[in-house]
Coordinates of C-alpha atoms and ligand atoms in Angstrom, one line a residue:
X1 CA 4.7 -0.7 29.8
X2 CA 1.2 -1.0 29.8
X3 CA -0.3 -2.2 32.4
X4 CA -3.0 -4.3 30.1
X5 CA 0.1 -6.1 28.8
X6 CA 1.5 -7.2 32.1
X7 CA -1.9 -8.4 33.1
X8 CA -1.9 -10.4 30.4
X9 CA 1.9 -12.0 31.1
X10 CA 0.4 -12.6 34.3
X11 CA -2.7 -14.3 34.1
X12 CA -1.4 -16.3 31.4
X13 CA 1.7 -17.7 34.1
X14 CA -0.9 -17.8 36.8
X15 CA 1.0 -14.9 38.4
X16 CA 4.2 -17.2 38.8
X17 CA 6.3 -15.8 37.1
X18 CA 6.0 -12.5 38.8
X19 CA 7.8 -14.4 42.2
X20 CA 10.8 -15.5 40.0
X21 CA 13.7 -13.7 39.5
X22 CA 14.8 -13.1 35.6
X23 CA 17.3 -16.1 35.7
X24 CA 20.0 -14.0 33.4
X25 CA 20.2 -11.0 35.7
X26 CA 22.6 -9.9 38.2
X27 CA 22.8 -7.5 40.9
X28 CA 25.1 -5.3 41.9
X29 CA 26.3 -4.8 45.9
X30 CA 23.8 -1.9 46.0
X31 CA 21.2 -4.1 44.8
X32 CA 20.5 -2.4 41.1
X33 CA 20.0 -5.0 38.5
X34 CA 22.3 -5.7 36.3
X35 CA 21.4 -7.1 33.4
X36 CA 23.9 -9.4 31.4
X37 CA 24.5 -8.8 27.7
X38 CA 24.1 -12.1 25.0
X39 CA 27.7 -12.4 24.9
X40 CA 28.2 -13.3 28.8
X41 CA 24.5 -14.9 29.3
X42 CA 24.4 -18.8 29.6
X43 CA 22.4 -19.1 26.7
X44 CA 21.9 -16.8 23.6
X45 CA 17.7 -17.1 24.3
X46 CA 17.6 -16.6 28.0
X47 CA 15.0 -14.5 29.7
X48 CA 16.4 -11.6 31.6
X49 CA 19.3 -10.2 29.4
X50 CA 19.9 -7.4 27.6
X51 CA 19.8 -3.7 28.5
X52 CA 17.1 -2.4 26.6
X53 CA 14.2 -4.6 28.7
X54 CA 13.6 -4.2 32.1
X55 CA 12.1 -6.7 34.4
X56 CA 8.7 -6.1 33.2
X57 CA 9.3 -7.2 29.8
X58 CA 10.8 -10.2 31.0
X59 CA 7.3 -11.3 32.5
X60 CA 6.1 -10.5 28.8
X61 CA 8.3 -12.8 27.4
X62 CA 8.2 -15.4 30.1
X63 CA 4.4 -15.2 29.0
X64 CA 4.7 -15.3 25.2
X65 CA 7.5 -17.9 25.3
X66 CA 4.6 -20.0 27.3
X67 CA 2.5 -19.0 24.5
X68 CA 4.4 -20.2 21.8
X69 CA 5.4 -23.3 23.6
X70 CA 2.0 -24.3 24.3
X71 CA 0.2 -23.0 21.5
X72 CA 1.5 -23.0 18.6
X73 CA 4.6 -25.7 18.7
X74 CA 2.6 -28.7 19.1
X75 CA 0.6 -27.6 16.0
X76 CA 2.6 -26.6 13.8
X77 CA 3.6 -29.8 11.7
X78 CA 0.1 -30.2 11.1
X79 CA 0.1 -26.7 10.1
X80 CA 2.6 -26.8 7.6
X81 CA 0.9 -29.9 6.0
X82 CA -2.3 -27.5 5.4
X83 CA -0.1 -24.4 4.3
X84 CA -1.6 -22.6 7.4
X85 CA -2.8 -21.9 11.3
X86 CA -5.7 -21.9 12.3
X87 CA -8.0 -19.2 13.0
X88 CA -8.4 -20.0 16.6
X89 CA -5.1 -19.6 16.8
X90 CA -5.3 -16.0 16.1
X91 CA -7.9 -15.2 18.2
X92 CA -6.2 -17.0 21.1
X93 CA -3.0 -14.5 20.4
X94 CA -5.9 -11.8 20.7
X95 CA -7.2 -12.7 23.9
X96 CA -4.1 -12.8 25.4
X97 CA -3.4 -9.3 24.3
X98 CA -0.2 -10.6 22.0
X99 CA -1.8 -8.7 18.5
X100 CA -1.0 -5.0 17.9
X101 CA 1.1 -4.9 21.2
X102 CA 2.7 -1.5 19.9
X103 CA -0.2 0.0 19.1
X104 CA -1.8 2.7 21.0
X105 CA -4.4 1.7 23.5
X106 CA -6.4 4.8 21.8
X107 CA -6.1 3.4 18.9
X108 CA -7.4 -0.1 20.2
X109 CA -4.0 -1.6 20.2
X110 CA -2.5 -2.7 23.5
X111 CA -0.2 0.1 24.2
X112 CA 3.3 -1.3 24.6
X113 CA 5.9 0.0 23.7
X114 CA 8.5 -1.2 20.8
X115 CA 10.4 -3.6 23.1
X116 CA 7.5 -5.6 23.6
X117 CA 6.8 -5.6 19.8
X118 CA 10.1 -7.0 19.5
X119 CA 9.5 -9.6 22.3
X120 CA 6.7 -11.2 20.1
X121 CA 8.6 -11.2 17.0
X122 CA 12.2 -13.0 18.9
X123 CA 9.6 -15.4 20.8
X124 CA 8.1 -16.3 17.9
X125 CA 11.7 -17.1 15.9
X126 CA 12.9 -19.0 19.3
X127 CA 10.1 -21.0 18.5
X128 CA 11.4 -21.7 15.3
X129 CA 7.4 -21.7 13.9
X130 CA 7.3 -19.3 11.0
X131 CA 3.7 -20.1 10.4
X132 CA 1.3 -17.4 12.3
X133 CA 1.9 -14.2 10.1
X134 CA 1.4 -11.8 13.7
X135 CA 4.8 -9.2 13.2
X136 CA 2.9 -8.7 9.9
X137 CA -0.3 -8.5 10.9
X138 CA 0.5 -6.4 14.2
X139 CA 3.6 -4.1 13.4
X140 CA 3.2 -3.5 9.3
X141 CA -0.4 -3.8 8.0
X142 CA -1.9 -2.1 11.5
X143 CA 0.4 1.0 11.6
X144 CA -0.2 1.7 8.1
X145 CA -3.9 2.0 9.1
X146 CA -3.1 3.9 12.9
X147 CA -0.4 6.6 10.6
X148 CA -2.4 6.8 7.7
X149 CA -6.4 5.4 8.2
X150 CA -9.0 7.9 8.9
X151 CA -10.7 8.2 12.4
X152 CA -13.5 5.7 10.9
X153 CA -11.2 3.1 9.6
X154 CA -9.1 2.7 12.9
X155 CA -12.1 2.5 14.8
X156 CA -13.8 -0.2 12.0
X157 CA -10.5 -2.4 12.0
X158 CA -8.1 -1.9 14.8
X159 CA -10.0 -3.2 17.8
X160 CA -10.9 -6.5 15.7
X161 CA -7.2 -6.6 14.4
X162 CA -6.3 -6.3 18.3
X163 CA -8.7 -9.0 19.1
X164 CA -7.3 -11.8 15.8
X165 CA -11.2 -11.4 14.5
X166 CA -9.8 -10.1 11.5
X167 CA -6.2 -10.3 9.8
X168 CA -4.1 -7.8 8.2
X169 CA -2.2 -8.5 4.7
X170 CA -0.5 -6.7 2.3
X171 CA -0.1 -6.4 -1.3
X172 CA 2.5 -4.8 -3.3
X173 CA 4.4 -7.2 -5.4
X174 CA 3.2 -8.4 -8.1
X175 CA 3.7 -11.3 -10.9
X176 CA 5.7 -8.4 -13.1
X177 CA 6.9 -6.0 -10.5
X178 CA 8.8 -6.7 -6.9
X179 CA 12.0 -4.4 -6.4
X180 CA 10.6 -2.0 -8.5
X181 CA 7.5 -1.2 -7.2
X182 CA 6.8 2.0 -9.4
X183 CA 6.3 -1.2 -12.7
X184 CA 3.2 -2.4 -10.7
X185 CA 0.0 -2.4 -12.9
X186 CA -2.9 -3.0 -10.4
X187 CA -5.0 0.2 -10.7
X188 CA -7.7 2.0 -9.2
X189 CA -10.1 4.3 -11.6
X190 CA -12.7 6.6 -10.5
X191 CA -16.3 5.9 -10.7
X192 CA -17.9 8.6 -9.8
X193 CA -17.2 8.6 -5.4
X194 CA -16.0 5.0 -6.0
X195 CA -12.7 3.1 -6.9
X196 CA -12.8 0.5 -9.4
X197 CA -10.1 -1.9 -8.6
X198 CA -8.2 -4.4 -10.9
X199 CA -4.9 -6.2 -11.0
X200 CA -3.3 -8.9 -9.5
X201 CA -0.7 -9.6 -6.7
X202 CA 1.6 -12.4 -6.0
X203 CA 3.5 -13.7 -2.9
X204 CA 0.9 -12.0 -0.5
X205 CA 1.7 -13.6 3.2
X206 CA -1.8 -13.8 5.4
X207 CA -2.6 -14.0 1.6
X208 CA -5.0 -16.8 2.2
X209 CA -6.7 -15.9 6.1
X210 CA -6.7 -12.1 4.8
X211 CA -9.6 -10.3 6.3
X212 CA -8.7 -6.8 5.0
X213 CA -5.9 -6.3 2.9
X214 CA -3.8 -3.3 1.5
X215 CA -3.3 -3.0 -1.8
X216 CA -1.2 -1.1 -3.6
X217 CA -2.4 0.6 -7.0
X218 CA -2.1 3.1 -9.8
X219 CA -4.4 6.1 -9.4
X220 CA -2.7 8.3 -11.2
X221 CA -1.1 6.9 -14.9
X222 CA 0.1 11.0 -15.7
X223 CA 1.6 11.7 -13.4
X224 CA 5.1 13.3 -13.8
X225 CA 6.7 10.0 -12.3
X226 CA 5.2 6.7 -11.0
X227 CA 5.6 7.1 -7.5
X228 CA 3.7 10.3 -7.5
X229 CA 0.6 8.0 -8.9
X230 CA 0.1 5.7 -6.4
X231 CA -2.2 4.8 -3.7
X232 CA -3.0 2.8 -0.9
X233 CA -7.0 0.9 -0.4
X234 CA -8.4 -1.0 1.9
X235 CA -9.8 -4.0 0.8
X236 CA -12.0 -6.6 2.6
X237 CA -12.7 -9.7 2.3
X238 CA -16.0 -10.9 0.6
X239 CA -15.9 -8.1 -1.7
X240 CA -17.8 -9.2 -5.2
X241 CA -14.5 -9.2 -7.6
X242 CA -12.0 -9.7 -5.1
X243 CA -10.6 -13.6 -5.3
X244 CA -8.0 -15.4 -3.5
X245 CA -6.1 -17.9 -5.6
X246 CA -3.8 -20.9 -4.8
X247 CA -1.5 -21.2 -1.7
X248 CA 1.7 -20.8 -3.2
X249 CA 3.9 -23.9 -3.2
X250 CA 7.3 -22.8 -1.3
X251 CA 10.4 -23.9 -0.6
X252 CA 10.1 -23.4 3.1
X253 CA 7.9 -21.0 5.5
X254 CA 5.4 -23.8 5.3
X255 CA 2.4 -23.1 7.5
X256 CA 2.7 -19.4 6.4
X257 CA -0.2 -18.5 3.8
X258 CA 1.0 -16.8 1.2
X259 CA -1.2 -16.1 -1.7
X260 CA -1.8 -14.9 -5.0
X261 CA -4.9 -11.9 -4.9
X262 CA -6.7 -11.0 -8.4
X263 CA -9.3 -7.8 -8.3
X264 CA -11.9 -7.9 -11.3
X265 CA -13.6 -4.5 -11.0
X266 CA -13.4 -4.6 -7.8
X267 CA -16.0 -1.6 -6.3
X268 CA -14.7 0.3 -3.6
X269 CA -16.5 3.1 -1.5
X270 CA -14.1 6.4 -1.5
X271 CA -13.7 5.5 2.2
X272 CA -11.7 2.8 0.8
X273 CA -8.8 5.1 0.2
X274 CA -5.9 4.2 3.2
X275 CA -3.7 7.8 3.5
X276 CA -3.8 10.7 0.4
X277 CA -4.7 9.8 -2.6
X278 CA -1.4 9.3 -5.0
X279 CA 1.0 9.8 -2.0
X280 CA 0.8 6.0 -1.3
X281 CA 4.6 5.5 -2.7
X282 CA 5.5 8.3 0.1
X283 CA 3.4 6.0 2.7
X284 CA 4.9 2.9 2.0
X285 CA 8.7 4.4 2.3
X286 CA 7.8 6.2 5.7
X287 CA 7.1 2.4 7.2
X288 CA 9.2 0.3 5.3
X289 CA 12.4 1.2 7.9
X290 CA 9.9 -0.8 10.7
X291 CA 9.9 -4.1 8.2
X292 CA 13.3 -4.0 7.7
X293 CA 14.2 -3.6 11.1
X294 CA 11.8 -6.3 11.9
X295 CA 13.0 -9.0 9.3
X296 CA 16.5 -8.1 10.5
X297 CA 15.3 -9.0 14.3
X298 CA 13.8 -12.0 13.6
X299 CA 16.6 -13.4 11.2
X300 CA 19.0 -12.7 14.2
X301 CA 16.8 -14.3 17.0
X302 CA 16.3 -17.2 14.4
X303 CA 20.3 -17.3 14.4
X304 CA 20.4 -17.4 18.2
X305 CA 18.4 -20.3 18.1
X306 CA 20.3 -22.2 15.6
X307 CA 22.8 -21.6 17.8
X308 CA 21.6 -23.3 21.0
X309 CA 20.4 -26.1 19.2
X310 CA 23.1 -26.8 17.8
X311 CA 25.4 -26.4 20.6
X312 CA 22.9 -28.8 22.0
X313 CA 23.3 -31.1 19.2
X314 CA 27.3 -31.5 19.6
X315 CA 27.4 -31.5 23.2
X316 CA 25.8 -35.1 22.7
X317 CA 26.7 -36.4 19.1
X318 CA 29.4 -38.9 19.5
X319 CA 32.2 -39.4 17.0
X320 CA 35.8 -40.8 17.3
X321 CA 35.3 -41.8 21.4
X322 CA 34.1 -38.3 22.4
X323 CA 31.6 -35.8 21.9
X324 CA 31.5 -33.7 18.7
X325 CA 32.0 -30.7 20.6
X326 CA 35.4 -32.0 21.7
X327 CA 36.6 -31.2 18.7
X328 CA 38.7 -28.1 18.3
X329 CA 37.6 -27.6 14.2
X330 CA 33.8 -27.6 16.1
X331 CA 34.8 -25.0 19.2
X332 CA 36.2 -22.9 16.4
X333 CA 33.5 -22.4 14.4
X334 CA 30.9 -22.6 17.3
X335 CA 33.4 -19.2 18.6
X336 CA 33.0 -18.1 14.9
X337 CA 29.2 -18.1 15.4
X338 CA 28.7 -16.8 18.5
X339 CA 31.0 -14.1 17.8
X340 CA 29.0 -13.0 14.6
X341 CA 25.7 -13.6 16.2
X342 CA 26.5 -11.1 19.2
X343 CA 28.2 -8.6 17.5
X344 CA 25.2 -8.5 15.1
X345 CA 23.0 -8.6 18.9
X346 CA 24.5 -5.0 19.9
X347 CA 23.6 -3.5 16.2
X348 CA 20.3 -4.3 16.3
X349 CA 19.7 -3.6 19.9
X350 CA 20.8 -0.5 19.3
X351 CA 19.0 0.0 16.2
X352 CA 15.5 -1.0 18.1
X353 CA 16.7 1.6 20.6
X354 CA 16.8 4.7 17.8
X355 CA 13.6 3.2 16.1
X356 CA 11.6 3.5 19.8
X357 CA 13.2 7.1 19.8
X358 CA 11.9 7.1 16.3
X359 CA 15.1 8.0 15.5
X360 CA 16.0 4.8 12.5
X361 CA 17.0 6.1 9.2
X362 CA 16.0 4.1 6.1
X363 CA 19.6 3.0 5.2
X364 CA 20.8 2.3 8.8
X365 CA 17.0 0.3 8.9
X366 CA 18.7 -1.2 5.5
X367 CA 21.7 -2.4 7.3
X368 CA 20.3 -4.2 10.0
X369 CA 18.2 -6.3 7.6
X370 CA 21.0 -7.0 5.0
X371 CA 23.3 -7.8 7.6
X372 CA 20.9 -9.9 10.3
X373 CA 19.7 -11.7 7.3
X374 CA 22.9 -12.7 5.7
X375 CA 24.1 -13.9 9.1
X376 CA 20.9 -15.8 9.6
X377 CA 21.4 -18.1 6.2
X378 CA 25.4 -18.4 7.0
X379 CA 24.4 -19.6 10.8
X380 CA 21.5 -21.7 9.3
X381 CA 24.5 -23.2 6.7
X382 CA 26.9 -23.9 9.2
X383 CA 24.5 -25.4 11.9
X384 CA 23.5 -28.2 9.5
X385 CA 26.7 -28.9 8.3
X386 CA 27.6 -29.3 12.7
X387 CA 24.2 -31.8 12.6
X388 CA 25.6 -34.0 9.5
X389 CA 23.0 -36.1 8.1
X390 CA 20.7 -35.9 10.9
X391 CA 20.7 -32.3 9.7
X392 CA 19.0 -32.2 6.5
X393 CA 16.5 -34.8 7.8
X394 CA 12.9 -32.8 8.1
X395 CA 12.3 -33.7 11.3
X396 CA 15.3 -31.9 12.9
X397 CA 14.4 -28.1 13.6
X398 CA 18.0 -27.2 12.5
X399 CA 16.3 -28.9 8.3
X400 CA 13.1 -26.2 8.7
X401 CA 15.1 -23.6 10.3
X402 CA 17.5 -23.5 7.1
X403 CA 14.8 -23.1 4.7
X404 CA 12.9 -20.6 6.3
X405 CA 15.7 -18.5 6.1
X406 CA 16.3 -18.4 2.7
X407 CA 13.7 -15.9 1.9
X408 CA 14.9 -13.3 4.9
X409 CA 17.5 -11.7 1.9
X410 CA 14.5 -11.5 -0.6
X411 CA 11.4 -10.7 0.9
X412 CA 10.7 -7.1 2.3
X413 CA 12.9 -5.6 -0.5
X414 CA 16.1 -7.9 -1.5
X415 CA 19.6 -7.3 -0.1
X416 CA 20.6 -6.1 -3.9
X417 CA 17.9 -3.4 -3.0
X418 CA 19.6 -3.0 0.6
X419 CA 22.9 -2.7 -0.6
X420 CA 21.3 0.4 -3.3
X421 CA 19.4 2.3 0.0
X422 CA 22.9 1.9 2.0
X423 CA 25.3 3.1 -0.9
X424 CA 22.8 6.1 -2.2
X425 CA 23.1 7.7 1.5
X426 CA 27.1 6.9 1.1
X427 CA 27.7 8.9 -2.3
X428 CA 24.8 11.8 -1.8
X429 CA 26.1 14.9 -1.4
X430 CA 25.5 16.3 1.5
Ligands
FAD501 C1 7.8 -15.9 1.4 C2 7.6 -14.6 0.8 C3 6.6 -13.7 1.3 C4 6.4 -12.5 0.7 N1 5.4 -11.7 1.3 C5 5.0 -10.6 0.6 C6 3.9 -9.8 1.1 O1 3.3 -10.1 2.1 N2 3.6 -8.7 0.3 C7 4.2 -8.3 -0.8 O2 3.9 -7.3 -1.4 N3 5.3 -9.0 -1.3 C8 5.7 -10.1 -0.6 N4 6.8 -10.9 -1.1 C9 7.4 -10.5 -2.3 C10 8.8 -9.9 -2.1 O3 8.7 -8.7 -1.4 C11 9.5 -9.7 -3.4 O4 9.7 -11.1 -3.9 C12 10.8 -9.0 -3.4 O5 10.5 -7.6 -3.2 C13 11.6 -9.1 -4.7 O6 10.8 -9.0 -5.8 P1 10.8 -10.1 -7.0 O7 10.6 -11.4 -6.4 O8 9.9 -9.6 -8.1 O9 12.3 -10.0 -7.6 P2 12.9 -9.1 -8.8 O10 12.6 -7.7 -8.5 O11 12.4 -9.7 -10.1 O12 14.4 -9.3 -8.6 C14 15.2 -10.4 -9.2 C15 16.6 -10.2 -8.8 O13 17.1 -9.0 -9.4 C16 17.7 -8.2 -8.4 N5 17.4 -6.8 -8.6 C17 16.3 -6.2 -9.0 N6 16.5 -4.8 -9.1 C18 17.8 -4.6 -8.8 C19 18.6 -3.4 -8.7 N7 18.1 -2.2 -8.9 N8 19.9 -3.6 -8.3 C20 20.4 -4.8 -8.1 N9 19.7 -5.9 -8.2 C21 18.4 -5.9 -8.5 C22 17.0 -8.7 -7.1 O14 17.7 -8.3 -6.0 C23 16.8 -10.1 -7.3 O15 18.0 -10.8 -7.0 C24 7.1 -12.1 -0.4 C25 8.1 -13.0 -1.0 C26 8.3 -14.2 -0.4 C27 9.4 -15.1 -1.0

């Protein structure tokens, strides 16, 4: 791992953490660690477990767990009361090198590898804040522009993307289109060099703190089919036509910023243009296997934390004389749980593993996000019901984890849309 990010673990623990030994691993007689899988681990969150990290990333995550805990947790109420974080909050993330942690260091990124990615984005759901928009920011909006941006734009935006100077968004859905993206009507025309942009786009999360966004339009209205007239642009914030309208009023994810975006002849320079022109449908299904397998990660981790809070929860509830957790209808379904949760563990563990060997189909990429985020609504169901009353009461995590996860099946292409990517692979002939 790069040796920028361990720096950064470490000077954020004042070096401590490098003296402590993970506190989930084991060794062996001949000394090699042995690192313990969820299932056996104490808890479902602990630092140290899991094959696919190594010691290093455990000071990474001792070091973004701090992060989280001291940053962000005590400010998030008063985030979700304005509908967002703060600014400093991103550049805090920045300066302690936790933005565009899988980029390439050439690129201006930080240079870790995929595990570390993953680090931030199960830190971040152990937290249970949903507010700061980084896995967005830092593992879909900036690989569009590292895979597809020209030399000039990753030099222009990834170093301040890096940094939390300026935030990544992106826009495809719109008030008429979502699952089928080929009905969108944004659209670019030519204008001599230039684009002129207009259209509208709902849902957009960083909608609001957007510095540069992506966004999605029709270039090309003959073409033989949609998807073979549509392209990618690069659009900044402060251009003359482009407007951000209301925060949207949601059901749960409450300090997240999502937005609605309207262009009105918007002018954009030809260096606007993010990948080939009309091959942006192509672009947006080579990196839509990393969202999934994102959303499916953080719905999981967001399940292992329900988890522990609630075991928490009905080790010291008392009913009938004795604990909750006495009961053998409560055992059950806490066996039930952690069952599902770790079977789920060793699918997506695995699935991380083929996408670092870049190696993740779309419909396997598919499966991990139906299935995690299923899992994660069921868990979030049966962990209130465990809390009783105290569990649909707001200021219970268990109240705001269960509503955040009820757009994991719906955002980044619904589980109807899951279930058609996994079946098309099942009846193609081969
Ligand atoms: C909190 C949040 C954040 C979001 N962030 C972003 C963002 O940053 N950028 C962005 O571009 N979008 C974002 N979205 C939008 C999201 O990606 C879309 O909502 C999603 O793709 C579904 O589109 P839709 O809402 O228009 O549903 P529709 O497409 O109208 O679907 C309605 C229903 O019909 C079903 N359906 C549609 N087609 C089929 C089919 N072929 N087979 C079976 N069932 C079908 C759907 O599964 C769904 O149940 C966000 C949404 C939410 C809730």
């Amino acid at each position: 791992m790069a040796a920028r990010l361990l720096r950064s673990s470490l000077r954020m623990s004042g070096g401590r953490c490098a003296l402590r030994s993970p506190p989930a691993a084991r060794f062996s007689h001949s000394g090699e660690e042995k690192r313990l899988e969820t299932p056996s681990a104490e808890k479902l969150t602990d630092i140290g477990t899991r094959r696919i990290f190594s010691s290093e990333h455990d000071i990474f995550r001792e070091s973004v767990r701090k992060f989280f805990q001291e940053e962000v947790i005590p400010h998030h109420a008063e985030w979700e009361k304005a509908g967002e974080v703060s600014r400093e909050l991103w550049e805090k993330a920045g300066k302690q090198g936790l933005l565009g942690v899988n980029i390439a260091k050439h690129h201006g990124g930080i240079g870790g590898d995929l595990y570390s990615a993953a680090i931030m984005w199960e830190e971040q759901a152990y937290s249970n804040c949903t507010g700061p928009g980084f896995s967005l920011h830092s593992d879909i909006v900036m690989p569009y522009i590292v895979n597809y941006g020209s030399e000039e734009q990753i030099k222009h935006f990834i170093p301040q993307m890096t940094a939390g100077k300026c935030i990544g968004a992106l826009a495809m859905t719109e008030p008429g289109a979502g699952s089928d993206l080929q009905g969108i009507r944004t659209n670019a025309k030519r204008d001599g060099s230039d684009w002129i942009l207009n259209g509208s786009k709902v849902f957009i999360s960083n909608g609001q703190l957007s510095d540069i966004v992506i966004v999605v339009a029709i270039t090309n209205r003959e073409a033989h089919s949609p998807a073979h007239g549509i392209s990618l642009f690069l659009v900044e914030n402060g251009m003359k036509g482009f407007i951000k309208g209301r925060k949207l009023h949601k059901m749960g994810l409450k300090a997240q910023d999502t937005a609605e975006l309207f262009f009105e002849d918007v002018r954009l320079p030809a260096s606007a243009l993010l990948g080939e022109e009309n091959k942006g449908f192509y672009h947006l299904m080579q990196e839509l296997p990393q969202e999934r397998l994102l959303i499916a990660e953080m719905g999981l981790s967001a399940s292992e934390f329900m988890f522990e809070e609630t075991r928490n929860y009905v080790r010291q509830r008392k009913a009938f004389g004795k604990t909750v957790a006495h009961l053998q209808t409560v055992q059950h379904k806490l066996a039930e749980l952690k069952t599902h949760i770790c079977v789920t563990r060793a699918f997506v563990d695995s699935c991380l593993q083929l996408h670092e060997k870049k190696r993740l189909d779309s419909a396997t990429a598919a499966m991990a996000k139906y299935w995690a985020s299923e899992l994660q609504n069921t868990v979030a169901y049966d962990c209130v019901q465990l809390h009783g009353a105290w569990g649909y009461m707001w200021e219970y995590p268990i109240t705001k984890a269960y509503v955040d996860a009820r757009a994991q099946p719906i955002y980044g292409g619904t589980n109807e849309i899951m279930k058609e990517l996994i079946a098309r692979e099942i009846i193609r002939d081969k």
